[in-house]
Amino acid sequence: MNSPIEMPARGQTVFRFMTALLVWGILFGLGLTGTRAAERVSIAGQWRFALDRVDDGISEEWFNKTLPDQIDLPGALQSQGFGDEISIHTPW
């Protein structure tokens, strides 16, 4: 049988643990939010690109060449006249 004195001590321990867990969670969450915001980089703008349908880009070093087409980001290929029409048969 538990004495009346033990219950408040156990309750205080649980309360302290839960409070510490809550504070840690808030601080951890704030830390992640601050880190993510600092690392965010906008890629909006005009980009040069080429569709690599046969996977030649790396072997032909496209990264060292001026690519032939331009696209605006944010945006979609199809709305700017490039790529395949999207359907259930579109290869990914």
PDB file of C-alpha atoms in Angstrom:
ATOM      1  CA  MET A   1       0.000   0.000   0.000  1.00  0.00           C
ATOM      2  CA  ASN A   2       1.313   3.436  -0.894  1.00  0.00           C
ATOM      3  CA  SER A   3       1.507   6.095   1.737  1.00  0.00           C
ATOM      4  CA  PRO A   4      -0.020   9.518   1.045  1.00  0.00           C
ATOM      5  CA  ILE A   5       3.472  11.073   1.124  1.00  0.00           C
ATOM      6  CA  GLU A   6       4.776   9.052  -1.875  1.00  0.00           C
ATOM      7  CA  MET A   7       2.059  10.111  -4.322  1.00  0.00           C
ATOM      8  CA  PRO A   8       2.907  13.833  -4.482  1.00  0.00           C
ATOM      9  CA  ALA A   9       6.617  13.062  -4.939  1.00  0.00           C
ATOM     10  CA  ARG A  10       5.838  10.669  -7.803  1.00  0.00           C
ATOM     11  CA  GLY A  11       3.415  13.213  -9.255  1.00  0.00           C
ATOM     12  CA  GLN A  12       6.041  15.944  -9.030  1.00  0.00           C
ATOM     13  CA  THR A  13       8.583  13.732 -10.785  1.00  0.00           C
ATOM     14  CA  VAL A  14       6.172  13.045 -13.634  1.00  0.00           C
ATOM     15  CA  PHE A  15       5.249  16.743 -13.809  1.00  0.00           C
ATOM     16  CA  ARG A  16       8.920  17.790 -13.929  1.00  0.00           C
ATOM     17  CA  PHE A  17       9.692  15.187 -16.590  1.00  0.00           C
ATOM     18  CA  MET A  18       6.748  16.258 -18.758  1.00  0.00           C
ATOM     19  CA  THR A  19       7.642  19.944 -18.340  1.00  0.00           C
ATOM     20  CA  ALA A  20      11.267  19.276 -19.302  1.00  0.00           C
ATOM     21  CA  LEU A  21      10.129  17.235 -22.300  1.00  0.00           C
ATOM     22  CA  LEU A  22       7.798  20.035 -23.416  1.00  0.00           C
ATOM     23  CA  VAL A  23      10.501  22.710 -23.054  1.00  0.00           C
ATOM     24  CA  TRP A  24      13.022  20.541 -24.921  1.00  0.00           C
ATOM     25  CA  GLY A  25      10.493  19.936 -27.711  1.00  0.00           C
ATOM     26  CA  ILE A  26       9.764  23.645 -28.084  1.00  0.00           C
ATOM     27  CA  LEU A  27      13.455  24.580 -28.147  1.00  0.00           C
ATOM     28  CA  PHE A  28      14.252  21.774 -30.593  1.00  0.00           C
ATOM     29  CA  GLY A  29      11.384  22.841 -32.851  1.00  0.00           C
ATOM     30  CA  LEU A  30      12.488  26.475 -32.804  1.00  0.00           C
ATOM     31  CA  GLY A  31      16.030  25.421 -33.626  1.00  0.00           C
ATOM     32  CA  LEU A  32      14.910  23.442 -36.659  1.00  0.00           C
ATOM     33  CA  THR A  33      12.714  26.255 -37.918  1.00  0.00           C
ATOM     34  CA  GLY A  34      15.530  28.777 -37.647  1.00  0.00           C
ATOM     35  CA  THR A  35      17.986  26.488 -39.414  1.00  0.00           C
ATOM     36  CA  ARG A  36      15.657  25.730 -42.286  1.00  0.00           C
ATOM     37  CA  ALA A  37      14.840  29.389 -42.848  1.00  0.00           C
ATOM     38  CA  ALA A  38      18.538  30.286 -43.009  1.00  0.00           C
ATOM     39  CA  GLU A  39      19.244  27.547 -45.583  1.00  0.00           C
ATOM     40  CA  ARG A  40      16.348  28.417 -47.920  1.00  0.00           C
ATOM     41  CA  VAL A  41      17.536  29.612 -51.334  1.00  0.00           C
ATOM     42  CA  SER A  42      15.208  30.857 -54.046  1.00  0.00           C
ATOM     43  CA  ILE A  43      15.677  29.298 -57.481  1.00  0.00           C
ATOM     44  CA  ALA A  44      13.120  31.608 -59.101  1.00  0.00           C
ATOM     45  CA  GLY A  45      14.256  33.075 -62.394  1.00  0.00           C
ATOM     46  CA  GLN A  46      15.195  32.061 -65.898  1.00  0.00           C
ATOM     47  CA  TRP A  47      17.201  28.848 -66.284  1.00  0.00           C
ATOM     48  CA  ARG A  48      18.864  27.197 -69.274  1.00  0.00           C
ATOM     49  CA  PHE A  49      18.090  23.503 -69.656  1.00  0.00           C
ATOM     50  CA  ALA A  50      17.838  20.540 -72.009  1.00  0.00           C
ATOM     51  CA  LEU A  51      15.674  17.446 -71.792  1.00  0.00           C
ATOM     52  CA  ASP A  52      17.891  14.377 -71.420  1.00  0.00           C
ATOM     53  CA  ARG A  53      15.645  11.705 -72.913  1.00  0.00           C
ATOM     54  CA  VAL A  54      18.423   9.121 -73.486  1.00  0.00           C
ATOM     55  CA  ASP A  55      20.531   9.891 -70.381  1.00  0.00           C
ATOM     56  CA  ASP A  56      23.528  11.416 -72.196  1.00  0.00           C
ATOM     57  CA  GLY A  57      23.883  14.547 -70.074  1.00  0.00           C
ATOM     58  CA  ILE A  58      26.620  13.339 -67.736  1.00  0.00           C
ATOM     59  CA  SER A  59      28.684  11.385 -70.278  1.00  0.00           C
ATOM     60  CA  GLU A  60      28.560  14.306 -72.747  1.00  0.00           C
ATOM     61  CA  GLU A  61      29.273  16.813 -69.934  1.00  0.00           C
ATOM     62  CA  TRP A  62      26.225  18.989 -70.509  1.00  0.00           C
ATOM     63  CA  PHE A  63      27.127  20.705 -67.234  1.00  0.00           C
ATOM     64  CA  ASN A  64      30.078  22.335 -69.067  1.00  0.00           C
ATOM     65  CA  LYS A  65      27.973  23.556 -72.015  1.00  0.00           C
ATOM     66  CA  THR A  66      25.458  26.302 -72.640  1.00  0.00           C
ATOM     67  CA  LEU A  67      22.161  24.470 -72.803  1.00  0.00           C
ATOM     68  CA  PRO A  68      19.832  25.286 -75.721  1.00  0.00           C
ATOM     69  CA  ASP A  69      16.496  26.019 -74.043  1.00  0.00           C
ATOM     70  CA  GLN A  70      15.288  28.402 -71.349  1.00  0.00           C
ATOM     71  CA  ILE A  71      12.527  28.036 -68.788  1.00  0.00           C
ATOM     72  CA  ASP A  72      11.158  30.298 -66.080  1.00  0.00           C
ATOM     73  CA  LEU A  73      10.938  29.029 -62.510  1.00  0.00           C
ATOM     74  CA  PRO A  74       8.673  28.587 -60.768  1.00  0.00           C
ATOM     75  CA  GLY A  75       6.841  26.980 -63.629  1.00  0.00           C
ATOM     76  CA  ALA A  76       6.103  23.777 -65.475  1.00  0.00           C
ATOM     77  CA  LEU A  77       7.715  22.450 -68.645  1.00  0.00           C
ATOM     78  CA  GLN A  78       4.402  21.839 -70.386  1.00  0.00           C
ATOM     79  CA  SER A  79       3.017  25.324 -69.789  1.00  0.00           C
ATOM     80  CA  GLN A  80       6.155  26.749 -71.426  1.00  0.00           C
ATOM     81  CA  GLY A  81       6.073  24.528 -74.509  1.00  0.00           C
ATOM     82  CA  PHE A  82       8.457  21.751 -73.422  1.00  0.00           C
ATOM     83  CA  GLY A  83       8.143  18.140 -72.352  1.00  0.00           C
ATOM     84  CA  ASP A  84       5.408  15.593 -72.842  1.00  0.00           C
ATOM     85  CA  GLU A  85       1.726  16.044 -72.152  1.00  0.00           C
ATOM     86  CA  ILE A  86       1.035  14.698 -68.683  1.00  0.00           C
ATOM     87  CA  SER A  87      -1.209  11.637 -68.622  1.00  0.00           C
ATOM     88  CA  ILE A  88      -1.375   8.265 -66.921  1.00  0.00           C
ATOM     89  CA  HIS A  89       1.035   7.038 -69.618  1.00  0.00           C
ATOM     90  CA  THR A  90       3.667   9.750 -69.066  1.00  0.00           C
ATOM     91  CA  PRO A  91       7.044   8.084 -68.347  1.00  0.00           C
ATOM     92  CA  TRP A  92       8.809   9.262 -65.202  1.00  0.00           C
TER      93      TRP A  92
END
